[in-house]
N, CA and C atoms as an extended XYZ file, in Angstrom:
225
Properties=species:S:1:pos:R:3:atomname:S:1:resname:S:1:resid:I:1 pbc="F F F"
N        82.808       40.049      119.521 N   UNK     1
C        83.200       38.872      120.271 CA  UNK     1
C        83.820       37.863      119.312 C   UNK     1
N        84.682       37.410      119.708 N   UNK     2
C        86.025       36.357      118.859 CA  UNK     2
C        85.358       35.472      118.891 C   UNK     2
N        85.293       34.134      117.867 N   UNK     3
C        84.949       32.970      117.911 CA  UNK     3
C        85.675       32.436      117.026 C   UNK     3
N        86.005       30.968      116.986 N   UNK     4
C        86.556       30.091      115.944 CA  UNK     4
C        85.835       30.323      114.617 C   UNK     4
N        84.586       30.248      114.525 N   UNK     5
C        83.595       30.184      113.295 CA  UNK     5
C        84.020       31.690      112.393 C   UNK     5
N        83.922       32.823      113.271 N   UNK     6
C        84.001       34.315      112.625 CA  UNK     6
C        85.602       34.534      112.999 C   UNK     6
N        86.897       34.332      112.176 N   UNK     7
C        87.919       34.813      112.238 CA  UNK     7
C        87.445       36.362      112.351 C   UNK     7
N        88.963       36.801      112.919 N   UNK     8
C        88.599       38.570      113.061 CA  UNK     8
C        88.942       38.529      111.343 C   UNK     8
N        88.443       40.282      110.786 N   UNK     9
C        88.588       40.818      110.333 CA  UNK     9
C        90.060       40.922      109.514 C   UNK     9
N        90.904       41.004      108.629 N   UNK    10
C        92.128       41.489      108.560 CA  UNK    10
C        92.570       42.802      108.588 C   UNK    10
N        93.600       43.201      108.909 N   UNK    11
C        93.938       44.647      109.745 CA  UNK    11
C        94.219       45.128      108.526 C   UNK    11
N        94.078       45.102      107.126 N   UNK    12
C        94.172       46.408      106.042 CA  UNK    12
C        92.706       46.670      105.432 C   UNK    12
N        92.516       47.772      105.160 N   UNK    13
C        91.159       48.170      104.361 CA  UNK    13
C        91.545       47.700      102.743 C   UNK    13
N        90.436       46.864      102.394 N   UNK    14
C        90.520       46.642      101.201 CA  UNK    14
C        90.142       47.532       99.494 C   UNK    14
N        89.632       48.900      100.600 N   UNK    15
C        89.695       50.126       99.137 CA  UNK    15
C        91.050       50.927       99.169 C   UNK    15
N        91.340       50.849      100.408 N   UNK    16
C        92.201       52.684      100.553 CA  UNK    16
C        93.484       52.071      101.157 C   UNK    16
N        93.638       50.261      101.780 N   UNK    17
C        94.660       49.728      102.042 CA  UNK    17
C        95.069       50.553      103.469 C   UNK    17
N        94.186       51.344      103.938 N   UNK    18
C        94.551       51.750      105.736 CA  UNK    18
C        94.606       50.888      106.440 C   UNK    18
N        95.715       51.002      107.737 N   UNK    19
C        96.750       51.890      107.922 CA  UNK    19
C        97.883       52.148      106.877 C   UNK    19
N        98.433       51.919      106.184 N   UNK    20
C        99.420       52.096      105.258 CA  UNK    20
C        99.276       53.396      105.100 C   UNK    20
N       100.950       54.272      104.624 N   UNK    21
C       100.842       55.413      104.615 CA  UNK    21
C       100.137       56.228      103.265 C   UNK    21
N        99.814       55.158      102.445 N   UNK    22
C        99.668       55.550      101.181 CA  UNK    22
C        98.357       54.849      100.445 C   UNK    22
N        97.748       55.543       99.918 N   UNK    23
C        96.316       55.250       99.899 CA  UNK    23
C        96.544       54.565       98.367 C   UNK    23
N        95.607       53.232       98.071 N   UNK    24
C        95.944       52.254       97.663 CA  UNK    24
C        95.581       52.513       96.239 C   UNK    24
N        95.582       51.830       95.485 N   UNK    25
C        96.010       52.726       93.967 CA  UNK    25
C        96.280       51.746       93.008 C   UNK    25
N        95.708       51.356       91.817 N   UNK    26
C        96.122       50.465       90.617 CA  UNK    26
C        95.627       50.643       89.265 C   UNK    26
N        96.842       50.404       88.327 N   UNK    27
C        96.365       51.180       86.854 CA  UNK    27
C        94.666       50.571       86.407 C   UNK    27
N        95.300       49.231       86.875 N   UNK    28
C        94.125       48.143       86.252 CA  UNK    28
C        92.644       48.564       86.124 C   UNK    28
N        92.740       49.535       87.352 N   UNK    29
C        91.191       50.122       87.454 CA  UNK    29
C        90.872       51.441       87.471 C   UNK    29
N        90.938       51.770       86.281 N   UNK    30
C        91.072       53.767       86.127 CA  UNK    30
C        89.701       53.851       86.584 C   UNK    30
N        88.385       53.406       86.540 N   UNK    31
C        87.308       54.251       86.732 CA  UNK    31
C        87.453       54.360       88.630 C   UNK    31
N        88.326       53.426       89.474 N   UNK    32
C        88.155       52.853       90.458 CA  UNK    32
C        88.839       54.522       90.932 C   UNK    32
N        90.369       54.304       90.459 N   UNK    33
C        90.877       55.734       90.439 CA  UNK    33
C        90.211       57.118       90.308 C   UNK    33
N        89.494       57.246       89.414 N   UNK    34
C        88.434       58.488       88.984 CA  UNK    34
C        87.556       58.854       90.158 C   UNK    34
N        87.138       57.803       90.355 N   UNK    35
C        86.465       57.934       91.276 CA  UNK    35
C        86.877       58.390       92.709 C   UNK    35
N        88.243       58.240       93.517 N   UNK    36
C        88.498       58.200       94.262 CA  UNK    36
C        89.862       59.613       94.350 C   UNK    36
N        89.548       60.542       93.438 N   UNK    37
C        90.741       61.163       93.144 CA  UNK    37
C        90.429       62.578       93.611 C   UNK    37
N        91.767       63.282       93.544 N   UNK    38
C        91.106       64.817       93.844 CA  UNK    38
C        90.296       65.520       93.159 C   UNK    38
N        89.649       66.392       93.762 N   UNK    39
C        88.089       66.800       93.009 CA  UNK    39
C        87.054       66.011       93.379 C   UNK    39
N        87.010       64.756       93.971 N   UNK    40
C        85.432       64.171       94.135 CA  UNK    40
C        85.110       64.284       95.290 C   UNK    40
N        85.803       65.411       96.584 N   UNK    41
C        85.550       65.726       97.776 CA  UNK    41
C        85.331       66.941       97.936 C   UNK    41
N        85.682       67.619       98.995 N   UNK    42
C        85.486       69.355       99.313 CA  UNK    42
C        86.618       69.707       98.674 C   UNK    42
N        87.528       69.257       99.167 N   UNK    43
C        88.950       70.049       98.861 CA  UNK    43
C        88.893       70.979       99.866 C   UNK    43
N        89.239       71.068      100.846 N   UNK    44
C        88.751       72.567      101.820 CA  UNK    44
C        90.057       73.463      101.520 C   UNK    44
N        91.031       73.144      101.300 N   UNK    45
C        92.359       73.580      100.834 CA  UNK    45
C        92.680       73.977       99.685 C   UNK    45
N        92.925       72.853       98.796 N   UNK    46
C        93.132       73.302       97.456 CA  UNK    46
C        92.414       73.759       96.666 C   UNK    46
N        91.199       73.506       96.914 N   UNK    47
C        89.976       74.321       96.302 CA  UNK    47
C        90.418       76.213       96.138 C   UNK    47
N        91.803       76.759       97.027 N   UNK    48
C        91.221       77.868       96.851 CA  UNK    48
C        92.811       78.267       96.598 C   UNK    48
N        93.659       77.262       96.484 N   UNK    49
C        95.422       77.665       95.888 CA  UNK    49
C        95.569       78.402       94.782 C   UNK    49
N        94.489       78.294       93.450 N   UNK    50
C        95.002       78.539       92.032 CA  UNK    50
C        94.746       79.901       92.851 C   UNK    50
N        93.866       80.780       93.025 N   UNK    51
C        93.432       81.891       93.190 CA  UNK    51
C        95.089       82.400       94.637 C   UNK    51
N        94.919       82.177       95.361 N   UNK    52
C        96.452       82.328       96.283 CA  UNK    52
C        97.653       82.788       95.315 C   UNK    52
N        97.520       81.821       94.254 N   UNK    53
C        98.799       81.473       93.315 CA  UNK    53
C        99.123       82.348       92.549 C   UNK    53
N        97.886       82.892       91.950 N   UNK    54
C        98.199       84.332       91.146 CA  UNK    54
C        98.655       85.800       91.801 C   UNK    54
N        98.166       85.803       93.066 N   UNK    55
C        99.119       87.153       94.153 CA  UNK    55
C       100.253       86.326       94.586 C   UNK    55
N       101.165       85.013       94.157 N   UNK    56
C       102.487       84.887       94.891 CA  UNK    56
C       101.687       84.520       96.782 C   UNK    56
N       100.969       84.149       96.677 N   UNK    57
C       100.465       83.847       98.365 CA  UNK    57
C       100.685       84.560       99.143 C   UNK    57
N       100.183       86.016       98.778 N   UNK    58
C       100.337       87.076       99.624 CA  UNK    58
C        99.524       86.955      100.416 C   UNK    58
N        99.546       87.562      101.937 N   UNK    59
C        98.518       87.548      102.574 CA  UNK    59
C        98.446       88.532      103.698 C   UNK    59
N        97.490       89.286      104.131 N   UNK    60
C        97.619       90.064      105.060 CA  UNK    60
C        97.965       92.034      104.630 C   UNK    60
N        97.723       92.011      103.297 N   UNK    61
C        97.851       93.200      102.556 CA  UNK    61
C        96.495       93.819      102.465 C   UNK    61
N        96.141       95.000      102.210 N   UNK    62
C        95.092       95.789      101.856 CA  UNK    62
C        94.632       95.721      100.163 C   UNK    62
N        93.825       95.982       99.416 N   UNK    63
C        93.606       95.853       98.362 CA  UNK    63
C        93.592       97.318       97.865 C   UNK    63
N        94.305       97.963       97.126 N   UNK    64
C        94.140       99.494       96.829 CA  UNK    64
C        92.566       99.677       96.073 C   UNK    64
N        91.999      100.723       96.333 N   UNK    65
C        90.443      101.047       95.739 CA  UNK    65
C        90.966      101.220       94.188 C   UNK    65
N        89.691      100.806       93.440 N   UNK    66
C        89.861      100.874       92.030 CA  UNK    66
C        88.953      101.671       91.562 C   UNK    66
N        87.935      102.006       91.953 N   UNK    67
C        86.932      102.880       91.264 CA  UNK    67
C        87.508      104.211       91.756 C   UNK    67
N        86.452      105.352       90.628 N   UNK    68
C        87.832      106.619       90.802 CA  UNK    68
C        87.289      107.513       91.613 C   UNK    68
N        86.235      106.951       92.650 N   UNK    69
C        85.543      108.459       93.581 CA  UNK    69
C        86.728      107.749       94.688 C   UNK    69
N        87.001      106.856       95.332 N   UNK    70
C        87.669      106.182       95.834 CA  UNK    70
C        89.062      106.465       95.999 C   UNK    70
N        89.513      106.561       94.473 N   UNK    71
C        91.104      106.865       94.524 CA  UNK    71
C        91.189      108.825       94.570 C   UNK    71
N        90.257      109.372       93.960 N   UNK    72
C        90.600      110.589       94.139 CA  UNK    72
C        90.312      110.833       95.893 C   UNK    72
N        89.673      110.392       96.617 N   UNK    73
C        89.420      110.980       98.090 CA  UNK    73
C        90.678      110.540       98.282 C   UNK    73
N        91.185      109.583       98.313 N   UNK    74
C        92.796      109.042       98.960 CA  UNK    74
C        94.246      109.695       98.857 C   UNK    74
N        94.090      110.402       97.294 N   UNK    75
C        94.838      111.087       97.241 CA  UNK    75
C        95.315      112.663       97.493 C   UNK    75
């Protein structure tokens, strides 16, 4: 509820500067940065690129058997 005494709120977040498209950011405060950077979440994504990256982002292929009771039945 609005009142003279309690102005609203101002419409930017003062860590992350939302809505803006770009999440808010300054040298002045590297630990502020560290803290707020990739790696200090899940990552549900990139967590699993380096590994993608080394097959070229193949996907949807079979893995040929490597042990040799395996490869001799196949052949």
């Amino acid at each position: 509820m609005w009142s003279p005494e309690f102005p609203p709120s101002k419409s930017r977040c003062g860590a992350c500067a939302y809505p803006a498209s770009r999440v808010r950011k300054y040298n002045w405060s590297v630990k502020a940065i560290r803290r707020k950077t990739t790696g200090t979440g899940r990552m549900r994504y990139l967590r699993h690129v380096p590994r993608r990256f080394k097959t070229n982002f193949r996907e949807g292929t079979q893995a040929t058997p490597r042990n040799k009771g395996a490869a001799a039945a196949s052949s």
